[in-house]
CSV table of C-alpha atoms in Angstrom, one decimal:
chain,number,residue,atom,x,y,z
A,1,MET,CA,0.0,0.0,0.0
A,2,LYS,CA,0.9,3.6,-0.4
A,3,ALA,CA,0.5,5.8,2.7
A,4,LEU,CA,0.1,9.6,2.7
A,5,LEU,CA,1.0,11.5,5.8
A,6,ILE,CA,0.6,15.1,7.0
A,7,GLY,CA,1.9,16.1,10.4
A,8,ALA,CA,5.0,13.8,10.1
A,9,THR,CA,7.2,16.2,12.2
A,10,GLY,CA,4.9,16.2,15.2
A,11,ALA,CA,5.1,13.8,18.2
A,12,THR,CA,2.4,11.4,16.9
A,13,GLY,CA,3.3,11.8,13.3
A,14,SER,CA,7.0,11.1,13.8
A,15,ASP,CA,6.2,7.9,15.7
A,16,LEU,CA,3.7,6.9,13.0
A,17,LEU,CA,6.3,7.6,10.3
A,18,LYS,CA,8.8,5.3,11.9
A,19,LEU,CA,6.2,2.5,12.1
A,20,LEU,CA,5.0,2.9,8.5
A,21,LEU,CA,8.6,2.6,7.2
A,22,LYS,CA,9.0,-0.7,9.2
A,23,ASP,CA,5.6,-2.1,8.2
A,24,GLU,CA,5.8,-4.5,5.2
A,25,ALA,CA,2.2,-3.7,4.3
A,26,PHE,CA,3.3,-0.3,3.1
A,27,ASP,CA,5.7,-0.2,0.1
A,28,ARG,CA,5.7,3.6,-0.2
A,29,VAL,CA,5.2,6.5,2.3
A,30,ASP,CA,4.7,10.0,1.0
A,31,ILE,CA,4.9,12.8,3.6
A,32,PHE,CA,3.9,16.4,3.1
A,33,VAL,CA,5.9,18.9,5.2
A,34,ARG,CA,6.8,22.6,5.3
A,35,ARG,CA,10.5,21.9,5.7
A,36,SER,CA,13.0,19.1,5.1
A,37,ILE,CA,13.5,16.3,7.7
A,38,ALA,CA,16.6,14.3,8.6
A,39,ILE,CA,15.1,10.8,8.0
A,40,GLN,CA,16.0,9.0,4.8
A,41,HIS,CA,14.5,5.6,3.7
A,42,GLU,CA,14.1,3.8,0.4
A,43,LYS,CA,10.3,3.8,0.9
A,44,LEU,CA,10.1,7.5,2.0
A,45,HIS,CA,9.1,10.3,-0.4
A,46,VAL,CA,9.3,13.8,1.0
A,47,HIS,CA,7.2,16.6,-0.5
A,48,ILE,CA,8.1,20.1,0.8
A,49,ILE,CA,5.0,22.2,0.2
A,50,ASN,CA,3.3,25.4,1.0
A,51,PHE,CA,-0.1,24.3,2.3
A,52,ASP,CA,-1.6,27.7,1.3
A,53,GLN,CA,-0.8,26.9,-2.4
A,54,ILE,CA,-3.1,24.0,-2.9
A,55,TYR,CA,-2.9,24.0,-6.7
A,56,GLU,CA,0.9,23.2,-6.4
A,57,TRP,CA,0.4,20.0,-4.5
A,58,GLN,CA,-3.2,18.7,-4.7
A,59,HIS,CA,-2.3,16.4,-7.6
A,60,LEU,CA,0.3,14.6,-5.4
A,61,ILE,CA,-2.3,13.5,-2.8
A,62,GLN,CA,-2.8,10.0,-4.3
A,63,GLY,CA,-2.5,6.7,-2.6
A,64,ASP,CA,-4.3,4.1,-0.5
A,65,VAL,CA,-4.7,5.7,2.8
A,66,LEU,CA,-4.3,9.3,4.2
A,67,PHE,CA,-3.1,9.7,7.8
A,68,SER,CA,-3.8,13.2,9.2
A,69,CYS,CA,-1.8,14.1,12.3
A,70,LEU,CA,-1.4,17.8,11.7
A,71,GLY,CA,-2.0,20.2,14.5
A,72,THR,CA,-0.6,22.9,16.7
A,73,THR,CA,-1.2,24.6,20.0
A,74,LEU,CA,-2.7,28.1,20.5
A,75,LYS,CA,0.6,29.2,22.0
A,76,ALA,CA,2.7,28.0,19.1
A,77,ALA,CA,0.2,29.4,16.5
A,78,GLY,CA,0.0,32.8,18.1
A,79,SER,CA,-3.7,33.3,17.6
A,80,LYS,CA,-7.0,31.4,17.1
A,81,GLU,CA,-7.1,32.4,13.5
A,82,ALA,CA,-3.6,30.9,12.9
A,83,GLN,CA,-4.5,27.8,14.8
A,84,TRP,CA,-7.7,27.3,12.7
A,85,LYS,CA,-5.7,27.6,9.5
A,86,ILE,CA,-3.3,24.7,10.6
A,87,ASP,CA,-5.8,22.5,12.5
A,88,TYR,CA,-8.8,22.9,10.2
A,89,ASP,CA,-8.0,24.6,6.8
A,90,TYR,CA,-4.9,22.6,6.0
A,91,GLN,CA,-6.2,19.3,7.1
A,92,TYR,CA,-9.5,19.7,5.3
A,93,ALA,CA,-7.8,20.9,2.1
A,94,VAL,CA,-5.6,17.8,2.1
A,95,ALA,CA,-8.6,15.5,2.9
A,96,ARG,CA,-10.6,17.0,0.1
A,97,ALA,CA,-7.8,16.6,-2.4
A,98,ALA,CA,-7.4,13.0,-1.3
A,99,ARG,CA,-11.1,12.4,-1.8
A,100,ASP,CA,-11.1,14.0,-5.2
A,101,ASN,CA,-8.1,11.9,-6.3
A,102,GLY,CA,-9.7,8.7,-5.3
A,103,VAL,CA,-8.1,7.9,-2.0
A,104,GLN,CA,-10.5,5.5,-0.3
A,105,ASN,CA,-9.3,5.4,3.3
A,106,MET,CA,-8.5,8.2,5.8
A,107,VAL,CA,-7.3,8.1,9.4
A,108,LEU,CA,-7.8,11.3,11.3
A,109,VAL,CA,-6.3,12.2,14.7
A,110,SER,CA,-8.8,14.6,16.3
A,111,ALA,CA,-9.1,15.3,20.0
A,112,ALA,CA,-10.9,14.2,23.1
A,113,MET,CA,-14.2,16.0,23.6
A,114,ALA,CA,-14.3,17.3,20.1
A,115,SER,CA,-17.8,18.8,19.6
A,116,LEU,CA,-19.5,21.5,17.6
A,117,HIS,CA,-21.4,22.5,20.7
A,118,SER,CA,-18.5,22.9,23.0
A,119,ARG,CA,-17.9,26.2,24.8
A,120,PHE,CA,-14.2,25.8,24.1
A,121,PHE,CA,-12.7,27.0,20.8
A,122,TYR,CA,-10.3,24.0,20.3
A,123,SER,CA,-13.0,21.4,20.9
A,124,ARG,CA,-15.4,23.3,18.5
A,125,MET,CA,-12.8,23.5,15.8
A,126,LYS,CA,-12.1,19.7,16.1
A,127,GLY,CA,-15.8,19.0,16.0
A,128,GLN,CA,-16.2,21.0,12.9
A,129,LEU,CA,-13.3,19.3,11.2
A,130,GLU,CA,-14.7,15.8,12.1
A,131,LEU,CA,-18.1,16.7,10.7
A,132,ASP,CA,-16.8,18.2,7.4
A,133,ILE,CA,-14.4,15.3,6.8
A,134,ARG,CA,-17.3,12.9,7.4
A,135,GLU,CA,-19.3,14.6,4.7
A,136,LEU,CA,-16.5,14.1,2.1
A,137,GLY,CA,-17.6,10.5,1.9
A,138,PHE,CA,-14.5,8.4,2.2
A,139,ALA,CA,-15.2,4.7,1.8
A,140,HIS,CA,-13.4,4.1,5.1
A,141,LEU,CA,-12.9,6.9,7.7
A,142,HIS,CA,-11.3,6.3,11.1
A,143,ILE,CA,-11.5,9.1,13.6
A,144,PHE,CA,-9.4,9.1,16.8
A,145,ASN,CA,-10.2,11.1,19.9
A,146,PRO,CA,-7.2,10.3,22.1
A,147,PRO,CA,-6.9,11.5,25.7
A,148,MET,CA,-3.9,13.5,26.9
A,149,LEU,CA,-0.9,12.4,24.9
A,150,LEU,CA,2.5,11.5,26.4
A,151,ARG,CA,5.4,12.5,24.3
A,152,LYS,CA,8.9,11.1,24.7
A,153,ASN,CA,11.1,13.5,26.7
A,154,SER,CA,8.4,16.1,26.8
A,155,ASP,CA,9.4,19.4,28.4
A,156,ARG,CA,5.9,20.8,28.4
A,157,LYS,CA,5.2,21.6,32.0
A,158,ALA,CA,1.4,21.6,31.7
A,159,GLU,CA,1.5,18.3,29.9
A,160,VAL,CA,3.8,16.7,32.6
A,161,PHE,CA,1.7,18.1,35.4
A,162,GLY,CA,-1.6,17.2,33.9
A,163,SER,CA,-0.5,13.6,33.2
A,164,LYS,CA,0.5,13.2,36.9
A,165,ILE,CA,-2.9,14.6,38.1
A,166,ILE,CA,-4.8,12.2,35.8
A,167,ARG,CA,-2.7,9.2,37.0
A,168,VAL,CA,-3.5,10.0,40.6
A,169,LEU,CA,-7.2,10.2,39.7
A,170,ASN,CA,-6.9,6.9,37.8
A,171,SER,CA,-5.4,5.3,40.9
A,172,ILE,CA,-8.6,6.0,42.8
A,173,GLY,CA,-10.9,4.9,40.0
A,174,LEU,CA,-11.6,8.2,38.4
A,175,LEU,CA,-11.2,9.3,34.8
A,176,LYS,CA,-10.2,5.8,33.6
A,177,SER,CA,-11.2,6.7,30.1
A,178,GLN,CA,-8.7,9.6,30.1
A,179,THR,CA,-5.6,7.6,31.0
A,180,PRO,CA,-2.7,9.4,29.3
A,181,LEU,CA,-1.7,7.8,26.1
A,182,PRO,CA,1.8,7.5,24.8
A,183,THR,CA,2.1,8.7,21.2
A,184,GLU,CA,3.8,5.5,20.1
A,185,ILE,CA,0.7,3.5,21.3
A,186,LEU,CA,-1.5,5.9,19.3
A,187,ALA,CA,0.6,5.4,16.2
A,188,GLN,CA,0.3,1.6,16.5
A,189,ALA,CA,-3.5,2.0,16.7
A,190,LEU,CA,-3.6,4.3,13.7
A,191,ILE,CA,-1.9,1.7,11.5
A,192,ARG,CA,-4.1,-1.1,12.8
A,193,ALA,CA,-7.2,1.0,11.9
A,194,SER,CA,-5.9,1.8,8.4
A,195,LYS,CA,-6.0,-1.9,7.6
A,196,ASP,CA,-9.6,-2.4,8.8
A,197,ARG,CA,-12.0,-2.0,5.9
A,198,LYS,CA,-15.2,-3.3,7.6
A,199,GLY,CA,-17.1,-0.1,8.2
A,200,SER,CA,-17.5,3.3,6.5
A,201,VAL,CA,-16.9,5.5,9.6
A,202,GLN,CA,-15.4,4.2,12.9
A,203,GLN,CA,-14.5,6.3,15.9
A,204,TYR,CA,-12.1,5.5,18.7
A,205,GLU,CA,-11.6,6.9,22.2
A,206,GLY,CA,-9.5,6.1,25.3
A,207,LYS,CA,-9.9,2.3,26.0
A,208,ALA,CA,-10.7,1.5,22.4
A,209,ILE,CA,-7.4,3.0,21.3
A,210,TRP,CA,-5.5,0.9,23.8
A,211,LYS,CA,-7.4,-2.2,22.7
A,212,LEU,CA,-6.8,-1.5,19.0
A,213,ALA,CA,-3.1,-1.1,19.6
A,214,ALA,CA,-3.2,-4.5,21.3
A,215,VAL,CA,-1.0,-3.6,24.3
C-alpha cells in the first residue's frame, strides 16, 4: 500500500512515520511537510510544500490511505485564526484533495471531547473538522479522539503536570477513560485502523485505542 501522511514532524506523526517505514504492508510512504526532515529511507518520499498553495500540491495526494496528524497549540500558532488555519484549513484541504483523487481510506487524529457544541474554541474546531471530513464521503474513515498524549522526553510543564494529576485520579478509580496515552501507542492503533475496511466510519476513544493497539 501507499501511505500519505501530514503532520509527520509532530510527536504522533513522527512515531507513526517510523512504524510505517517498518511495516511491510506499506511499500511507499509520502509525507507532506513545510521543511526538510533528517530521515532517509528507500520507501520514503518527502514533499516540501506550502499548504496555502493548494494548486501546487493537490495532484500529489494520491495513494491508498491518508493519515492526518497535523495540529498545533494556540501558544505556538499565536492566535485562534492561525491555529484554525493549521488544524482545520490545511487538514480539510488535504482531505478534500485525497477524496477528489480517489483515496478510499482516511485516518484522522482529532481530540478528546471534540464537539460543535463545546464552549471551548479548540473542541469546537475539532468537532467542525470531524463533521466536514465525514461529509467528504471516504469509503473508510477512522477518527481518533485520544486523551492527553504522552510525548517522549516532553518538556511541556502543563503536559507533565496534567498527566501526573490524571494518573493520581486513575489510581482511585476516576477518569479511567482519560488515562494518558503514549504517542507511540496511538501510532500503532492508527496503523491497525488503516487496515480495517469493515465499516464506513469508525471512531475510537480512550480504552478503544489501547485495545486496537493490542497492548
